[in-house]
Coordinates of C-alpha atoms in Angstrom, one line a residue:
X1 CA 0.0 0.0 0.0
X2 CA 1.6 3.3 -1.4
X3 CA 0.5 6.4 0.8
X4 CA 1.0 10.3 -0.3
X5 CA 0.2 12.8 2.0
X6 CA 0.1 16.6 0.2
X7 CA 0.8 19.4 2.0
X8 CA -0.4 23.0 -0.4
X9 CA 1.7 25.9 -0.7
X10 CA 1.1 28.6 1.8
X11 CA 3.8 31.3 1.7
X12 CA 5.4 33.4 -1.4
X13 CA 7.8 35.4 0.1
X14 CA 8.0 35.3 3.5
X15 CA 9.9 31.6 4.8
X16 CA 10.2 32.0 8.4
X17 CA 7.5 29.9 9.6
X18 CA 8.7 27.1 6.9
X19 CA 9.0 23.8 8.4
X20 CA 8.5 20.3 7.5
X21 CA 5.2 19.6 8.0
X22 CA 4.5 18.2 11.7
X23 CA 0.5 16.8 11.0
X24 CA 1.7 14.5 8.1
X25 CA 4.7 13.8 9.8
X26 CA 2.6 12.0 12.6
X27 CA 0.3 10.4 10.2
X28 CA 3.4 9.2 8.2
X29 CA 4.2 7.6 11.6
X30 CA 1.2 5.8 11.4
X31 CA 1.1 4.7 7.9
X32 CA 4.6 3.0 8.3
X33 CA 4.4 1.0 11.1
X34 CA 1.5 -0.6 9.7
X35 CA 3.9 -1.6 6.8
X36 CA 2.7 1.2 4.2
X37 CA 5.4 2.8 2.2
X38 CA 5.2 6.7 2.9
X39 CA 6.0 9.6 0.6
X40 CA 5.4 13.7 1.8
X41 CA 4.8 15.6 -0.7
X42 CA 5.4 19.6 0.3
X43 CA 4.1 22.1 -1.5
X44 CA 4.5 25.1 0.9
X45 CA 8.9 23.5 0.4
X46 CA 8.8 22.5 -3.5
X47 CA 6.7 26.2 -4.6
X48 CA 10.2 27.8 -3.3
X49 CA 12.5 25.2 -5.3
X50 CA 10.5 24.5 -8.6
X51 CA 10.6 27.0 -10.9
X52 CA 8.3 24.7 -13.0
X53 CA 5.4 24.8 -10.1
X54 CA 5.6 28.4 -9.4
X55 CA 4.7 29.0 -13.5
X56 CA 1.9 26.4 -14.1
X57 CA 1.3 24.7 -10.2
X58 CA -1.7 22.3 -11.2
X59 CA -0.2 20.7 -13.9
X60 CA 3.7 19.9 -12.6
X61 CA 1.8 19.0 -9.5
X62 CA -0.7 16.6 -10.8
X63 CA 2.2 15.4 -12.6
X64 CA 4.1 14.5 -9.8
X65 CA 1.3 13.2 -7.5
X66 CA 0.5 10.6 -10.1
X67 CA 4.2 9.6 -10.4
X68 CA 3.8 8.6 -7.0
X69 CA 1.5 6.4 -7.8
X70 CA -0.5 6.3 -4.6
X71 CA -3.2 3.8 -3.1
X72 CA -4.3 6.8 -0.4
X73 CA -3.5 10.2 -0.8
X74 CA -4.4 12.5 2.2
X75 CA -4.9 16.0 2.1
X76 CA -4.6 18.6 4.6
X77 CA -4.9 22.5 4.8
X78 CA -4.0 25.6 6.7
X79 CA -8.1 27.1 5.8
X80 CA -6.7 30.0 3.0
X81 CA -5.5 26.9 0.5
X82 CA -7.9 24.3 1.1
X83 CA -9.3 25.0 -2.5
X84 CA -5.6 23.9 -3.8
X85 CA -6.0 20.3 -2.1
X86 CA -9.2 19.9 -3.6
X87 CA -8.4 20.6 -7.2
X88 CA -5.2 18.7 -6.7
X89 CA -7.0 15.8 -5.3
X90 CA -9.9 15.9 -8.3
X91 CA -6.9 16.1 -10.6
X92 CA -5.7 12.5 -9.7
X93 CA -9.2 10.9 -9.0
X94 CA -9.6 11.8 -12.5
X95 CA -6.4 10.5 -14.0
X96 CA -6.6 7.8 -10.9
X97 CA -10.3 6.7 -9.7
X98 CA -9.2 3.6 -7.8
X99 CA -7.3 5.7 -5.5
X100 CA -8.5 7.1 -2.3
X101 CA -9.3 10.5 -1.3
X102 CA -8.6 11.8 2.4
X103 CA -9.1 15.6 3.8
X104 CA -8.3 16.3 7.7
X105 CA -7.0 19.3 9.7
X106 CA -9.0 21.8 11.2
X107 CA -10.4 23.4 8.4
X108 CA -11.9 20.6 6.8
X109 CA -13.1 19.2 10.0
X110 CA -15.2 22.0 10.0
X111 CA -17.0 21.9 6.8
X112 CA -17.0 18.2 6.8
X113 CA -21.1 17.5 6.8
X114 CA -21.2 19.4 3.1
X115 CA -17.5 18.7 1.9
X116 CA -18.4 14.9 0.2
X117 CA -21.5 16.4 -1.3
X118 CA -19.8 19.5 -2.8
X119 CA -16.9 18.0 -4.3
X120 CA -18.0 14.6 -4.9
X121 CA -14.3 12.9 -5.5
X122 CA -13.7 13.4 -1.5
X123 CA -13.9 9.9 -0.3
X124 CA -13.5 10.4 3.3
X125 CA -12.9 13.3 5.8
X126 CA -10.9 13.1 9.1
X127 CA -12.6 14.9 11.9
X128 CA -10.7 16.2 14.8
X129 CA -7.8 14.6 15.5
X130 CA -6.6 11.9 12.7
X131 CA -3.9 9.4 14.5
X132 CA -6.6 7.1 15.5
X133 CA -9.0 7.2 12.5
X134 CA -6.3 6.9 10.1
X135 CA -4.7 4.3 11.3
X136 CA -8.2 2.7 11.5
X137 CA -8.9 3.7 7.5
X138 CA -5.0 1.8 6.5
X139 CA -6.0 -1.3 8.8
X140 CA -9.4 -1.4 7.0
X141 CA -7.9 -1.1 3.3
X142 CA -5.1 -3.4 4.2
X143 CA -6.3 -6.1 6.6
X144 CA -3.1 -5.8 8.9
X145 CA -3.1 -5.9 12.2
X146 CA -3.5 -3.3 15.1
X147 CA -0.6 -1.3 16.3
X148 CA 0.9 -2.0 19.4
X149 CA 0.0 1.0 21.3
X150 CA -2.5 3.3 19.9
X151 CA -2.4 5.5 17.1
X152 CA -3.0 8.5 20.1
X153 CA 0.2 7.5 22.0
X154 CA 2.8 7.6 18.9
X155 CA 4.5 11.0 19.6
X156 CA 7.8 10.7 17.4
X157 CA 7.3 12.2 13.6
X158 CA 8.6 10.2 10.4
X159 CA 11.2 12.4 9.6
X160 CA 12.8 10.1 7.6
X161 CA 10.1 11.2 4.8
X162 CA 11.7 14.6 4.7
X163 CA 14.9 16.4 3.5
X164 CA 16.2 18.8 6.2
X165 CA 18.4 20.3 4.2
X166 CA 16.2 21.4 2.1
X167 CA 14.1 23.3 4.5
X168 CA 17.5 24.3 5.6
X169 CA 18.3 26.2 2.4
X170 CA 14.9 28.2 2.3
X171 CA 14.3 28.5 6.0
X172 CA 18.0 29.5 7.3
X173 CA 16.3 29.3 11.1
X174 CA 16.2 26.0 10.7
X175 CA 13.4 25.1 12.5
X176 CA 11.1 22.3 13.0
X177 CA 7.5 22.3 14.9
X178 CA 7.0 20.4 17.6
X179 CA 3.4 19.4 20.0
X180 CA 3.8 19.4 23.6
X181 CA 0.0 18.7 23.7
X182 CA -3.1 19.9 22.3
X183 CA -5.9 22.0 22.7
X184 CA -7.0 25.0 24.4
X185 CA -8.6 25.2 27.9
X186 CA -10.1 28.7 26.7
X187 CA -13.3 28.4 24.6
X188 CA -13.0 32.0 22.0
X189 CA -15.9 31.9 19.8
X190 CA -14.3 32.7 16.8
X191 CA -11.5 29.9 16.8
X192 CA -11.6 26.2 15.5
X193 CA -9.7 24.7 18.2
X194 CA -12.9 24.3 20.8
X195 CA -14.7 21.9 18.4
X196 CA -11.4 20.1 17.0
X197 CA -10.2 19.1 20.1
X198 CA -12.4 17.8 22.1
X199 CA -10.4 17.7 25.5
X200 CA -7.4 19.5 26.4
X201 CA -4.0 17.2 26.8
X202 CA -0.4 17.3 27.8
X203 CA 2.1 15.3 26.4
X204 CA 4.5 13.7 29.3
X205 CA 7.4 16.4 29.9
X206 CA 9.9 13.2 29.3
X207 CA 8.5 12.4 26.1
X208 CA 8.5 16.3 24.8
X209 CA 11.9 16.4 26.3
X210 CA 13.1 13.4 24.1
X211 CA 11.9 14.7 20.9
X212 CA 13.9 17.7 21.2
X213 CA 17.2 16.1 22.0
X214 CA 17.0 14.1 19.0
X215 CA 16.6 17.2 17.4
X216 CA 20.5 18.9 17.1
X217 CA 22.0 15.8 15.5
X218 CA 19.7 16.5 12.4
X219 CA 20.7 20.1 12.1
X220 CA 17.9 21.8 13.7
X221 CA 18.4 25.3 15.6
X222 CA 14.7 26.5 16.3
X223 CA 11.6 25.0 17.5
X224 CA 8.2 26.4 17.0
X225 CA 5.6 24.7 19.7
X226 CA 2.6 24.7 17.4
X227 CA 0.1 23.5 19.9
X228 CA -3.0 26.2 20.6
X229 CA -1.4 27.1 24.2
X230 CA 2.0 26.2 25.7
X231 CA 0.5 27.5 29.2
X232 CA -2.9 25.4 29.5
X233 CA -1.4 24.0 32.6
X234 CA 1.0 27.1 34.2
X235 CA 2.6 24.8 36.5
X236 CA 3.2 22.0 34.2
X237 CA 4.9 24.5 31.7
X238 CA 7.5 25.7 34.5
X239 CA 8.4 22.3 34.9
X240 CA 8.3 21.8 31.2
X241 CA 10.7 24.8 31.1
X242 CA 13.4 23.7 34.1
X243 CA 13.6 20.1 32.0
X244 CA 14.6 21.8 28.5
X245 CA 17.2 24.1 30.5
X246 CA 18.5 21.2 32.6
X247 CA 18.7 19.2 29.3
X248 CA 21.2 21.8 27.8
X249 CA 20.1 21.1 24.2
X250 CA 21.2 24.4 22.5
X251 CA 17.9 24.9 20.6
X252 CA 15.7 28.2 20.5
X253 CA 12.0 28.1 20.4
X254 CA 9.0 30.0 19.9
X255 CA 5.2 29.6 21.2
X256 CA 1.3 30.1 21.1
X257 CA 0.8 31.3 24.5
X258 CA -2.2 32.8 26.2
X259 CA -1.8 36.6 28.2
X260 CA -3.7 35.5 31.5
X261 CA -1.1 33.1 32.1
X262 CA 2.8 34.9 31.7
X263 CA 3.3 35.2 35.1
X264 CA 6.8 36.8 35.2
X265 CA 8.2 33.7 37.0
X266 CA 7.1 31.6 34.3
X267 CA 8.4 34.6 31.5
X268 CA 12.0 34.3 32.8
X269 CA 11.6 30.2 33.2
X270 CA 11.2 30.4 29.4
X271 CA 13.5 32.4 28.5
X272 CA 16.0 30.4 30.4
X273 CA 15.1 27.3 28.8
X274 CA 15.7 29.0 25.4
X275 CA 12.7 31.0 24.3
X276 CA 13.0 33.9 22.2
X277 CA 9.2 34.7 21.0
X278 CA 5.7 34.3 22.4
X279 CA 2.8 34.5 20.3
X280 CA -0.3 35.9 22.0
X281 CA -3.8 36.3 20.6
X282 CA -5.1 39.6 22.4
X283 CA -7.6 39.6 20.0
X284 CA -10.8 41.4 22.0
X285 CA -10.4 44.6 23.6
X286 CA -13.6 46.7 25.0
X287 CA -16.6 45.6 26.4
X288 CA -18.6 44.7 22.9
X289 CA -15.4 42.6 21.8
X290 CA -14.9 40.6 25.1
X291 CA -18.8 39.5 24.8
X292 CA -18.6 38.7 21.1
X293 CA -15.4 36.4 21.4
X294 CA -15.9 35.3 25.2
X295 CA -12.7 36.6 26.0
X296 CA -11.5 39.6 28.0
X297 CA -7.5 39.0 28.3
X298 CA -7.1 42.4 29.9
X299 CA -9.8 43.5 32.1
X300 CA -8.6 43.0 35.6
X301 CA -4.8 41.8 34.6
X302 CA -1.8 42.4 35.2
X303 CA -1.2 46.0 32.6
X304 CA -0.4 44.8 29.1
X305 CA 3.2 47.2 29.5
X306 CA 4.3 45.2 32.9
X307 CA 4.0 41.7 31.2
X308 CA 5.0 43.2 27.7
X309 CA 8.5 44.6 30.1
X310 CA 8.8 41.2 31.5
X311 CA 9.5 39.5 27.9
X312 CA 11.4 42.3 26.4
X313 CA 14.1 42.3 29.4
X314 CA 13.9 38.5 29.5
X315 CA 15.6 38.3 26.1
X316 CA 11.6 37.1 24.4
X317 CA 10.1 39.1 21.6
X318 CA 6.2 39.3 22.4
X319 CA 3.7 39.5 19.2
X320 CA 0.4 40.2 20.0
X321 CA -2.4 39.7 17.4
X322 CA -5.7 41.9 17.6
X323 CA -9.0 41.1 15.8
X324 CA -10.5 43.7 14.0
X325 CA -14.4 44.0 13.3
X326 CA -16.0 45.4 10.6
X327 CA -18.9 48.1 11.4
X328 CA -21.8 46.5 11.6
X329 CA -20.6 43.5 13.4
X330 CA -21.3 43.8 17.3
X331 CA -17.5 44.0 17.9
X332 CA -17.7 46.8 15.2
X333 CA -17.6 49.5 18.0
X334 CA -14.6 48.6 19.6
X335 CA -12.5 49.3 16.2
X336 CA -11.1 52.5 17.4
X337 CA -9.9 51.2 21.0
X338 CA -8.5 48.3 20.1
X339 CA -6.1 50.1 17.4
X340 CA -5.0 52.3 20.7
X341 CA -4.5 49.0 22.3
X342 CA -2.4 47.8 20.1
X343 CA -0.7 51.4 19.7
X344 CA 0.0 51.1 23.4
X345 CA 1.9 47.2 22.9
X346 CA 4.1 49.0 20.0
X347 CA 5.4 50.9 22.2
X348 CA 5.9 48.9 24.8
X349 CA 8.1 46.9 22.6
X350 CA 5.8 44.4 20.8
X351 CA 5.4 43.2 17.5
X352 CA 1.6 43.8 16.4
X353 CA -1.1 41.7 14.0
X354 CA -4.0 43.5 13.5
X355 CA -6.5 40.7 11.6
X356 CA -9.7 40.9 10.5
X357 CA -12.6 39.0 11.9
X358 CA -13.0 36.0 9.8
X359 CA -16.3 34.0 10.8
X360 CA -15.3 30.0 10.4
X361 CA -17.6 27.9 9.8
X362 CA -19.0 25.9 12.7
X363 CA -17.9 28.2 15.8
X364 CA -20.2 30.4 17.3
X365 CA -18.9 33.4 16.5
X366 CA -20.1 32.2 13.1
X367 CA -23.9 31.3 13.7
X368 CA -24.4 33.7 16.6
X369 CA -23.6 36.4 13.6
X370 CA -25.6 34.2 11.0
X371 CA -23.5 35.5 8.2
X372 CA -24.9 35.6 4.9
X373 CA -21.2 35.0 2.3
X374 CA -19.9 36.1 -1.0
X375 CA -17.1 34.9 -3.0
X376 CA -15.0 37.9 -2.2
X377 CA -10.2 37.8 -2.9
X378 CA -9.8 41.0 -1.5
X379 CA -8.5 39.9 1.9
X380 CA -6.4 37.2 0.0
X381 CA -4.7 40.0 -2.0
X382 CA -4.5 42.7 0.4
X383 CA -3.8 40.9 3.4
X384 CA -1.7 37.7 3.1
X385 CA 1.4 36.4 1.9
X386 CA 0.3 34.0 -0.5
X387 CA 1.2 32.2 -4.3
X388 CA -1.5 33.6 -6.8
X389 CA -2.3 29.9 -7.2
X390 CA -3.9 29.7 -3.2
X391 CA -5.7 33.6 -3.8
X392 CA -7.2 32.4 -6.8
X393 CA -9.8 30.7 -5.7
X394 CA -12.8 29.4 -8.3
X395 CA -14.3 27.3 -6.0
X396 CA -16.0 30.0 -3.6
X397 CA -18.0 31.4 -6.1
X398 CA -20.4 28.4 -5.8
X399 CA -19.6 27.8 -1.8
X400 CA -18.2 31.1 -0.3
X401 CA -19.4 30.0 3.4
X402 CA -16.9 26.9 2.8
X403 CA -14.0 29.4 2.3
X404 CA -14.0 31.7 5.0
X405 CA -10.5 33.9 3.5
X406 CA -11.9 34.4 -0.1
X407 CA -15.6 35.5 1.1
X408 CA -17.0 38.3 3.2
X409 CA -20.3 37.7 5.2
X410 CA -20.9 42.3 5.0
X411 CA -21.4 44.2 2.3
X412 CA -19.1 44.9 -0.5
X413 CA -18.5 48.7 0.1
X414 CA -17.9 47.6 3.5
X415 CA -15.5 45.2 3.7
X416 CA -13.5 47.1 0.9
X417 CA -13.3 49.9 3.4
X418 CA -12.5 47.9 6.6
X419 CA -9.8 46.0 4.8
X420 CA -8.4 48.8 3.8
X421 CA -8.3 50.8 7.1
X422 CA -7.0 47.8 9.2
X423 CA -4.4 47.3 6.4
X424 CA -3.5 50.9 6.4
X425 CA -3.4 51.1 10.2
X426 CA -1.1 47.7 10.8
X427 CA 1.6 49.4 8.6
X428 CA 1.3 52.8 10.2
X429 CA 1.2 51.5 14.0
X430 CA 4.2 49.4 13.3
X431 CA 6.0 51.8 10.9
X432 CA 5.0 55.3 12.9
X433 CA 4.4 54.1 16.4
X434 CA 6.0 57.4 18.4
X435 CA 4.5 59.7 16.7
X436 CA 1.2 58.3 16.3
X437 CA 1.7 58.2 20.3
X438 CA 2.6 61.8 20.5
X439 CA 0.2 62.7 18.3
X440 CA -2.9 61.2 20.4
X441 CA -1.3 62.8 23.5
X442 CA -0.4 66.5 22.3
X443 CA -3.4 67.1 19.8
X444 CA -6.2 63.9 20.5
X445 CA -5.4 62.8 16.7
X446 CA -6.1 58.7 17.1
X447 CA -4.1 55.9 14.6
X448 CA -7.7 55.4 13.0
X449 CA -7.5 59.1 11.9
X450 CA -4.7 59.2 10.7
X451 CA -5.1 56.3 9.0
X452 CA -8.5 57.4 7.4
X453 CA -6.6 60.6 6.2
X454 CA -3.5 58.7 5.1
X455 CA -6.1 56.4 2.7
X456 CA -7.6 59.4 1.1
X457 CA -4.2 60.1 -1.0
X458 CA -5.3 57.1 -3.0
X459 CA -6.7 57.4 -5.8
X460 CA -7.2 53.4 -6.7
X461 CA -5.2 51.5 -3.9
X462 CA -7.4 48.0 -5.2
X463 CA -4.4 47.8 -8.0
X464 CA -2.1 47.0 -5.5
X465 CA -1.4 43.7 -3.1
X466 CA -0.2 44.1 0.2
X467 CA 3.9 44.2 -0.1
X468 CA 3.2 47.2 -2.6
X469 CA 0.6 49.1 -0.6
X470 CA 3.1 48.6 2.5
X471 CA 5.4 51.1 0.6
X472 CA 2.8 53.2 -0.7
X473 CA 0.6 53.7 2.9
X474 CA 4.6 54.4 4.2
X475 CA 4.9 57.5 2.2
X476 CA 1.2 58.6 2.1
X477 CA 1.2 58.2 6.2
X478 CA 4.5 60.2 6.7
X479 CA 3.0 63.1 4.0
X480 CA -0.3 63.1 6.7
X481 CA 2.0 62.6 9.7
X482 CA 4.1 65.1 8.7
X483 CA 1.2 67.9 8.0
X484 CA -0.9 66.7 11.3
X485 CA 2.5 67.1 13.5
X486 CA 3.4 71.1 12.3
X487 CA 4.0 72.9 15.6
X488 CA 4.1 69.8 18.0
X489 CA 6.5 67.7 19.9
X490 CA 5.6 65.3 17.0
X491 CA 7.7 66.4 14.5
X492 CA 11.1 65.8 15.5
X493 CA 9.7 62.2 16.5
X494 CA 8.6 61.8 12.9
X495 CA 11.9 62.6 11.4
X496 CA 13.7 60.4 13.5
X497 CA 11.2 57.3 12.6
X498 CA 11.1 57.8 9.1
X499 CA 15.0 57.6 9.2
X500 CA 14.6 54.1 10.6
X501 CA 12.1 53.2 8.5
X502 CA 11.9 49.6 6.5
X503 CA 9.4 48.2 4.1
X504 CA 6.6 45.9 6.0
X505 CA 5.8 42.5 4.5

């Protein structure tokens, strides 16, 4: 039994995230020690090294999924290029009909109960978590026995399906990712994670510990911990912590950790043990926000610049992501204090995401807001850094609410607008943070201001994606800065920021 697993591409230009891909590398686990012989196949790698699939995709990629010659080909996604492993995988059904068809991973999890009847060549769709069921879907096409232990319990990746030094030469970090369990014990309405995992689970410290020190000897220098919260359990990440620094492995790493929880005990325990970055979603800010997303990460807490102070003199880069509403959405109202919010963690010395609200399908942020969806790019091609073959998107014309990053659930006029100001604001909050500050404390000139001003020098910004609108929102902003600040303390801070200034991707 030959099985393919396909990972799409995701990024064009930016590479630092770039890392074997850990989901298949656990299913490849699977497949092999049931006797199946294995082969990744790594789009979001090969788009970077194949000249030939970065100018026709569909075709050298069909072409080289059906040189594989697969039995089982499975399918995963990151949501924004689910549409590529669905034209890939009708590609081969047609060219191979005998061969069998399998989606898993968040996204499709989600849509599962209309995926088969959409896009009929879908044989089968993974739901949740996939070690188990796979293993049960091999067993059942090959009639060989049960594992040992269960599919749940085998931690250790196949990396033997993957070139490292390949990932090596496009990524220099050098990084892999790595679970140290799954889930989230916080329930935000707007994520997928609540319904995907259906309990909350750390892996033993020894076993996480293990995977790491085999690590160095294949050339790996960072580790990304992909799992939805590295803090579910505070006192279990300390410990987690003092065993990586006692280990002495020589590895940096990087995390999904939630705000409540970076006590500064726990922020210097990290930092010991060899992290340099902490990723954490903010997301709601102000009162309409928190009861949207059932989440409130800073009413009550410790201040956002204490715990942001704590990283930055620990040696840990904090980036915190904020979610964006459009107007007529209930969290709408909050638009203008959240952008101070995230002002405020600029200066502090964060990196900022300011994201839109994208309403997945199956949370409850999506049917308490009972969107109505059309087949809309604009947040593909103004937002994100992606191949023209993932924002090209035919598919959501006919099922939009299946494809939450190539539709809007407003108005046209209004999403245009909103993606516009929230990309316009990202690149001036992180480009002009001082002044925007001085500004809003010498003349009471908010970021959305300036932003809205800053916009108005365009005459047709929809020509341009988002690397190219970075430059242009650079200039227009320091022309608005530079007229708003005449006569204030402002001015001298703008001259020295623009000095510093770099292009945004």
């Amino acid at each position: 039994m030959r099985v393919v697993l396909v990972n799409p591409p995701k990024s064009h230009y930016d590479v630092e995230e770039l890392a074997p891909p850990l989901g298949l590398l656990r299913l490849a686990r699977v497949a092999y020690e049931l006797g199946a012989t294995v082969h990744v196949e790594d789009y979001n790698l090969l788009w970077h090294l194949d000249a030939q699939l970065r100018s026709s995709f569909y075709e050298a990629a069909t072409e080289r999924l059906l040189g594989l010659e697969g039995d089982i080909y499975g399918f995963t996604s990151m949501a924004v290029d689910s549409h590529v492993a669905l034209e890939l995988a009708r590609r081969v059904k047609c060219q191979r009909p005998d061969s069998f068809m399998v989606f898993g991973g968040t996204h499709f999890s989600s849509i599962s109960e209309t995926l088969q009847s959409a896009f009929p060549w879908v044989d089968m769709i993974v739901r949740g978590e996939g070690e188990v069921a796979f293993e049960e879907l091999l067993r059942n096409r090959s009639g060989c026995s049960p594992l040992a232990a269960p599919a749940s319990s085998v931690a250790s990746p196949l990396y033997d399906v993957v070139r490292f030094p390949a990932y090596f030469h496009v990524n220099p970090l050098r990084m892999v990712n790595l679970e140290a369990g799954r889930g989230c014990r916080f329930k935000c309405t707007f994520c997928y994670s609540p319904a995907h995992y259906q309990v909350v689970r750390d892996f033993p410290i020894d076993s996480v510990v293990e995977e790491l020190a085999a690590l160095p000897a294949l050339g790996v220098r960072s580790v990304w911990f992909v799992e939805d919260n590295f803090l579910n359990d505070p006192k279990r990440a300390l410990n987690l912590c003092f065993a990586i620094e006692e280990a002495r492995l020589g590895l940096k790493w990087s995390c999904y950790a939630t705000f409540p929880q970076l006590t500064k005990s726990l922020v210097n325990a990290m930092a010991s043990a060899g992290c340099t970055e902490v990723f954490s979603g903010i997301d709601a800010v102000g009162t309409s926000a928190e009861r949207s997303f059932h989440k409130a990460f800073l009413r009550g807490k410790t201040p956002l610049e204490l715990k942001t102070r704590w990283m930055v003199d620990a040696g840990i880069t904090p980036t915190y992501a904020f979610l964006l509403s459009p107007p007529s959405h209930p969290a709408g109202g909050n638009f203008h204090l959240t952008a101070c919010t995230a002002l405020e963690a600029r200066l502090c010395g964060a990196e900022t995401l300011l994201n839109p609200l994208n309403l997945y399908a199956g949370t409850l942020a999506q049917t308490a807001f009972a969107p109505e969806y059309a087949a809309d790019d604009l947040q593909v091609q103004l937002m994100m850094d992606v191949p023209d073959v993932v924002a090209d998107n035919p598919f959501a014309a006919l099922h939009p609410g299946m494809f939450p990053f190539h539709a809007r659930y407003v108005g046209e006029q209004e999403w245009r607008d909103f993606l516009a100001l929230s990309h316009c604001l990202s690149t001036l909050i992180n480009t002009y943070p001082k002044t925007l500050a001085s500004l809003l404390d010498t003349r009471g000139t908010d970021p959305v201001q300036v932003a809205e001003k800053t916009l108005q020098r365009f005459a047709d910004w929809s020509r341009l994606k988002g690397v190219e609108m970075r430059q242009f929102e650079q200039d227009a902003g320091f022309f608005v800065l530079e007229h708003l600040a005449v006569g204030s303390p402002a001015s001298a801070v703008l001259e020295n920021e623009r000095a510093s200034t770099a292009i945004l991707l």
